Amino acid sequence: MPRRIIGFDPGLATLGFGVIHCQNTRERDGRYSVSLVDFGVIKTPAHQEMGKRLCTIYDDLHTLIEQFKPDLAVAEKLFFYRMGSTIPVAQARGILMLVLAQENIPLVEFTPPQIKQALTGYGNADKREVQNAVARELDLDKIPKPDDAADALAVALTAWFDDEMVPKL
């Protein structure tokens, strides 16, 4: 059964998304089929009032869900080194969770080490190694830009690779 997975890299200023289409039938080379559908970011201006920024994220997420009709959503778990960005990102993440709940789309979350492990085989891989793995797995000529979109694709691929963590549809 084909699956459409949308991955998210939550953020207030920039929220990355990446959509992949997966088949669970093997191709001739023995690999399962995964293809890129789209990727990008939702941006909100720093000078704008917080409520308006969250409304932009809310509206744009609904548009993405309507456009891509995913079966599953995946997000990177909150994991911060700087306390100053935790609350705004958590607010944006709350909007993401609200929209997914409204649309009845299941959400799975992975930590950064889980994503790195799934894509590179090494839980302490650097960002470049993960981005190269995304390009390789999706048969892309170059790493997707911006980084937030590449990160969202990495999260989506992690869900595809880590089938035990993902709810059956």
PDB file of C-alpha atoms in Angstrom:
ATOM      1  CA  MET A   1       0.000   0.000   0.000  1.00  0.00           C
ATOM      2  CA  PRO A   2       1.458   3.386  -0.964  1.00  0.00           C
ATOM      3  CA  ARG A   3       2.088   5.938   1.752  1.00  0.00           C
ATOM      4  CA  ARG A   4       2.471   9.680   1.680  1.00  0.00           C
ATOM      5  CA  ILE A   5       4.571  10.967   4.582  1.00  0.00           C
ATOM      6  CA  ILE A   6       5.059  14.627   5.466  1.00  0.00           C
ATOM      7  CA  GLY A   7       7.989  15.506   7.688  1.00  0.00           C
ATOM      8  CA  PHE A   8       8.365  18.688   9.701  1.00  0.00           C
ATOM      9  CA  ASP A   9      11.267  20.560  11.240  1.00  0.00           C
ATOM     10  CA  PRO A  10       9.324  22.804  13.629  1.00  0.00           C
ATOM     11  CA  GLY A  11      10.288  26.437  14.029  1.00  0.00           C
ATOM     12  CA  LEU A  12       8.669  29.837  14.423  1.00  0.00           C
ATOM     13  CA  ALA A  13      10.722  31.878  11.937  1.00  0.00           C
ATOM     14  CA  THR A  14      11.160  28.927   9.558  1.00  0.00           C
ATOM     15  CA  LEU A  15       9.179  25.689   9.662  1.00  0.00           C
ATOM     16  CA  GLY A  16      10.561  23.132   7.234  1.00  0.00           C
ATOM     17  CA  PHE A  17       8.435  20.523   5.480  1.00  0.00           C
ATOM     18  CA  GLY A  18       9.224  17.614   3.202  1.00  0.00           C
ATOM     19  CA  VAL A  19       6.830  15.209   1.508  1.00  0.00           C
ATOM     20  CA  ILE A  20       7.761  11.743   0.270  1.00  0.00           C
ATOM     21  CA  HIS A  21       5.776   9.017  -1.451  1.00  0.00           C
ATOM     22  CA  CYS A  22       6.588   5.451  -0.446  1.00  0.00           C
ATOM     23  CA  GLN A  23       5.687   2.079  -1.895  1.00  0.00           C
ATOM     24  CA  ASN A  24       6.069  -1.055   0.144  1.00  0.00           C
ATOM     25  CA  THR A  25       6.658  -3.205  -2.911  1.00  0.00           C
ATOM     26  CA  ARG A  26      10.227  -3.954  -3.920  1.00  0.00           C
ATOM     27  CA  GLU A  27      11.733  -2.692  -7.146  1.00  0.00           C
ATOM     28  CA  ARG A  28      13.949  -4.852  -9.373  1.00  0.00           C
ATOM     29  CA  ASP A  29      17.070  -3.998  -7.387  1.00  0.00           C
ATOM     30  CA  GLY A  30      15.415  -5.225  -4.175  1.00  0.00           C
ATOM     31  CA  ARG A  31      14.953  -1.755  -2.683  1.00  0.00           C
ATOM     32  CA  TYR A  32      11.655  -0.284  -1.671  1.00  0.00           C
ATOM     33  CA  SER A  33      10.459   2.701  -3.662  1.00  0.00           C
ATOM     34  CA  VAL A  34      10.704   6.153  -2.090  1.00  0.00           C
ATOM     35  CA  SER A  35      10.316   9.333  -4.088  1.00  0.00           C
ATOM     36  CA  LEU A  36      10.331  13.041  -3.398  1.00  0.00           C
ATOM     37  CA  VAL A  37       7.021  14.846  -3.773  1.00  0.00           C
ATOM     38  CA  ASP A  38       7.936  18.346  -2.563  1.00  0.00           C
ATOM     39  CA  PHE A  39       9.758  20.305   0.120  1.00  0.00           C
ATOM     40  CA  GLY A  40       9.990  23.859   1.356  1.00  0.00           C
ATOM     41  CA  VAL A  41       9.483  26.145   4.312  1.00  0.00           C
ATOM     42  CA  ILE A  42       6.833  28.242   5.983  1.00  0.00           C
ATOM     43  CA  LYS A  43       8.393  31.575   6.973  1.00  0.00           C
ATOM     44  CA  THR A  44       7.132  34.192   9.388  1.00  0.00           C
ATOM     45  CA  PRO A  45       8.696  37.659   9.744  1.00  0.00           C
ATOM     46  CA  ALA A  46      10.480  38.399  13.022  1.00  0.00           C
ATOM     47  CA  HIS A  47       8.948  41.883  13.273  1.00  0.00           C
ATOM     48  CA  GLN A  48       5.396  40.532  13.126  1.00  0.00           C
ATOM     49  CA  GLU A  49       3.301  40.074  16.279  1.00  0.00           C
ATOM     50  CA  MET A  50       3.422  36.515  17.678  1.00  0.00           C
ATOM     51  CA  GLY A  51      -0.293  35.807  17.183  1.00  0.00           C
ATOM     52  CA  LYS A  52      -0.094  36.725  13.491  1.00  0.00           C
ATOM     53  CA  ARG A  53       2.980  34.541  13.029  1.00  0.00           C
ATOM     54  CA  LEU A  54       1.143  31.585  14.557  1.00  0.00           C
ATOM     55  CA  CYS A  55      -1.895  32.287  12.338  1.00  0.00           C
ATOM     56  CA  THR A  56       0.360  32.193   9.266  1.00  0.00           C
ATOM     57  CA  ILE A  57       1.721  28.808  10.335  1.00  0.00           C
ATOM     58  CA  TYR A  58      -1.803  27.547  11.040  1.00  0.00           C
ATOM     59  CA  ASP A  59      -3.158  28.630   7.650  1.00  0.00           C
ATOM     60  CA  ASP A  60      -0.135  27.419   5.688  1.00  0.00           C
ATOM     61  CA  LEU A  61      -0.172  24.026   7.412  1.00  0.00           C
ATOM     62  CA  HIS A  62      -3.829  23.551   6.490  1.00  0.00           C
ATOM     63  CA  THR A  63      -2.938  24.424   2.892  1.00  0.00           C
ATOM     64  CA  LEU A  64      -0.079  21.888   2.869  1.00  0.00           C
ATOM     65  CA  ILE A  65      -2.283  19.142   4.300  1.00  0.00           C
ATOM     66  CA  GLU A  66      -5.003  19.873   1.748  1.00  0.00           C
ATOM     67  CA  GLN A  67      -2.505  19.932  -1.116  1.00  0.00           C
ATOM     68  CA  PHE A  68      -0.494  16.795  -0.260  1.00  0.00           C
ATOM     69  CA  LYS A  69      -3.035  14.683   1.643  1.00  0.00           C
ATOM     70  CA  PRO A  70      -0.471  12.837   3.777  1.00  0.00           C
ATOM     71  CA  ASP A  71      -1.230   9.552   5.536  1.00  0.00           C
ATOM     72  CA  LEU A  72       1.299  10.266   8.264  1.00  0.00           C
ATOM     73  CA  ALA A  73       3.097  13.267   9.751  1.00  0.00           C
ATOM     74  CA  VAL A  74       6.502  13.099  11.382  1.00  0.00           C
ATOM     75  CA  ALA A  75       8.305  15.782  13.362  1.00  0.00           C
ATOM     76  CA  GLU A  76      11.614  16.263  15.050  1.00  0.00           C
ATOM     77  CA  LYS A  77      11.177  16.229  18.834  1.00  0.00           C
ATOM     78  CA  LEU A  78      12.019  19.393  20.706  1.00  0.00           C
ATOM     79  CA  PHE A  79      15.713  19.308  21.485  1.00  0.00           C
ATOM     80  CA  PHE A  80      17.413  22.564  22.377  1.00  0.00           C
ATOM     81  CA  TYR A  81      20.701  23.961  23.467  1.00  0.00           C
ATOM     82  CA  ARG A  82      19.517  27.587  23.696  1.00  0.00           C
ATOM     83  CA  MET A  83      16.757  28.275  26.172  1.00  0.00           C
ATOM     84  CA  GLY A  84      15.744  31.512  24.433  1.00  0.00           C
ATOM     85  CA  SER A  85      14.277  29.725  21.414  1.00  0.00           C
ATOM     86  CA  THR A  86      12.446  26.961  23.266  1.00  0.00           C
ATOM     87  CA  ILE A  87       9.126  28.706  23.963  1.00  0.00           C
ATOM     88  CA  PRO A  88       8.562  30.220  20.475  1.00  0.00           C
ATOM     89  CA  VAL A  89       9.409  26.903  18.806  1.00  0.00           C
ATOM     90  CA  ALA A  90       7.121  25.070  21.240  1.00  0.00           C
ATOM     91  CA  GLN A  91       4.312  27.454  20.306  1.00  0.00           C
ATOM     92  CA  ALA A  92       4.818  26.754  16.596  1.00  0.00           C
ATOM     93  CA  ARG A  93       4.969  23.034  17.369  1.00  0.00           C
ATOM     94  CA  GLY A  94       1.660  23.351  19.229  1.00  0.00           C
ATOM     95  CA  ILE A  95       0.058  24.833  16.118  1.00  0.00           C
ATOM     96  CA  LEU A  96       1.465  21.933  14.092  1.00  0.00           C
ATOM     97  CA  MET A  97      -0.014  19.408  16.513  1.00  0.00           C
ATOM     98  CA  LEU A  98      -3.382  21.218  16.492  1.00  0.00           C
ATOM     99  CA  VAL A  99      -3.631  21.219  12.690  1.00  0.00           C
ATOM    100  CA  LEU A 100      -2.682  17.537  12.472  1.00  0.00           C
ATOM    101  CA  ALA A 101      -5.273  16.646  15.127  1.00  0.00           C
ATOM    102  CA  GLN A 102      -7.934  18.657  13.273  1.00  0.00           C
ATOM    103  CA  GLU A 103      -7.092  16.777  10.080  1.00  0.00           C
ATOM    104  CA  ASN A 104      -6.926  13.360  11.837  1.00  0.00           C
ATOM    105  CA  ILE A 105      -3.360  12.751  10.679  1.00  0.00           C
ATOM    106  CA  PRO A 106      -1.253  10.644  13.047  1.00  0.00           C
ATOM    107  CA  LEU A 107       1.990  12.216  14.285  1.00  0.00           C
ATOM    108  CA  VAL A 108       5.197  10.361  15.095  1.00  0.00           C
ATOM    109  CA  GLU A 109       8.214  12.117  16.601  1.00  0.00           C
ATOM    110  CA  PHE A 110      11.910  11.284  16.490  1.00  0.00           C
ATOM    111  CA  THR A 111      14.855  12.763  18.364  1.00  0.00           C
ATOM    112  CA  PRO A 112      17.824  14.140  16.414  1.00  0.00           C
ATOM    113  CA  PRO A 113      19.992  11.106  17.365  1.00  0.00           C
ATOM    114  CA  GLN A 114      17.273   8.731  16.098  1.00  0.00           C
ATOM    115  CA  ILE A 115      17.148  10.596  12.773  1.00  0.00           C
ATOM    116  CA  LYS A 116      20.940  10.553  12.428  1.00  0.00           C
ATOM    117  CA  GLN A 117      21.058   6.835  13.256  1.00  0.00           C
ATOM    118  CA  ALA A 118      18.333   5.973  10.736  1.00  0.00           C
ATOM    119  CA  LEU A 119      19.948   7.898   7.879  1.00  0.00           C
ATOM    120  CA  THR A 120      23.660   7.408   8.476  1.00  0.00           C
ATOM    121  CA  GLY A 121      23.930   4.479  10.878  1.00  0.00           C
ATOM    122  CA  TYR A 122      25.603   6.794  13.391  1.00  0.00           C
ATOM    123  CA  GLY A 123      23.651   8.693  16.071  1.00  0.00           C
ATOM    124  CA  ASN A 124      26.264  11.466  16.293  1.00  0.00           C
ATOM    125  CA  ALA A 125      26.525  12.159  12.562  1.00  0.00           C
ATOM    126  CA  ASP A 126      26.947  15.773  11.549  1.00  0.00           C
ATOM    127  CA  LYS A 127      24.398  17.806   9.619  1.00  0.00           C
ATOM    128  CA  ARG A 128      26.249  17.423   6.308  1.00  0.00           C
ATOM    129  CA  GLU A 129      26.275  13.610   6.568  1.00  0.00           C
ATOM    130  CA  VAL A 130      22.527  13.591   7.180  1.00  0.00           C
ATOM    131  CA  GLN A 131      21.885  15.966   4.285  1.00  0.00           C
ATOM    132  CA  ASN A 132      24.011  13.831   1.958  1.00  0.00           C
ATOM    133  CA  ALA A 133      22.016  10.772   3.040  1.00  0.00           C
ATOM    134  CA  VAL A 134      18.764  12.589   2.210  1.00  0.00           C
ATOM    135  CA  ALA A 135      20.025  13.443  -1.273  1.00  0.00           C
ATOM    136  CA  ARG A 136      21.271   9.871  -1.813  1.00  0.00           C
ATOM    137  CA  GLU A 137      18.066   8.165  -0.609  1.00  0.00           C
ATOM    138  CA  LEU A 138      15.856  10.420  -2.729  1.00  0.00           C
ATOM    139  CA  ASP A 139      18.202  10.180  -5.736  1.00  0.00           C
ATOM    140  CA  LEU A 140      18.734  13.960  -5.853  1.00  0.00           C
ATOM    141  CA  ASP A 141      21.600  15.704  -7.649  1.00  0.00           C
ATOM    142  CA  LYS A 142      22.118  18.097  -4.745  1.00  0.00           C
ATOM    143  CA  ILE A 143      21.188  18.598  -1.107  1.00  0.00           C
ATOM    144  CA  PRO A 144      17.754  20.216  -0.704  1.00  0.00           C
ATOM    145  CA  LYS A 145      17.822  23.846   0.452  1.00  0.00           C
ATOM    146  CA  PRO A 146      17.140  25.482   2.803  1.00  0.00           C
ATOM    147  CA  ASP A 147      18.467  23.325   5.642  1.00  0.00           C
ATOM    148  CA  ASP A 148      15.069  23.299   7.394  1.00  0.00           C
ATOM    149  CA  ALA A 149      13.508  21.574   4.381  1.00  0.00           C
ATOM    150  CA  ALA A 150      16.357  19.042   4.181  1.00  0.00           C
ATOM    151  CA  ASP A 151      15.875  18.341   7.894  1.00  0.00           C
ATOM    152  CA  ALA A 152      12.148  17.801   7.351  1.00  0.00           C
ATOM    153  CA  LEU A 153      12.894  15.305   4.569  1.00  0.00           C
ATOM    154  CA  ALA A 154      15.318  13.511   6.909  1.00  0.00           C
ATOM    155  CA  VAL A 155      12.526  13.176   9.471  1.00  0.00           C
ATOM    156  CA  ALA A 156      10.115  11.819   6.834  1.00  0.00           C
ATOM    157  CA  LEU A 157      12.697   9.278   5.667  1.00  0.00           C
ATOM    158  CA  THR A 158      13.295   8.202   9.257  1.00  0.00           C
ATOM    159  CA  ALA A 159       9.624   7.259   9.551  1.00  0.00           C
ATOM    160  CA  TRP A 160       9.883   5.227   6.366  1.00  0.00           C
ATOM    161  CA  PHE A 161      13.027   3.440   7.560  1.00  0.00           C
ATOM    162  CA  ASP A 162      11.816   2.905  11.131  1.00  0.00           C
ATOM    163  CA  ASP A 163       8.601   1.088  10.332  1.00  0.00           C
ATOM    164  CA  GLU A 164       8.283  -0.332  13.875  1.00  0.00           C
ATOM    165  CA  MET A 165       7.707   3.168  15.324  1.00  0.00           C
ATOM    166  CA  VAL A 166       5.121   4.121  12.726  1.00  0.00           C
ATOM    167  CA  PRO A 167       1.410   3.327  13.144  1.00  0.00           C
ATOM    168  CA  LYS A 168      -0.014   0.977  10.542  1.00  0.00           C
ATOM    169  CA  LEU A 169      -2.445   2.692   8.200  1.00  0.00           C
TER     170      LEU A 169
END
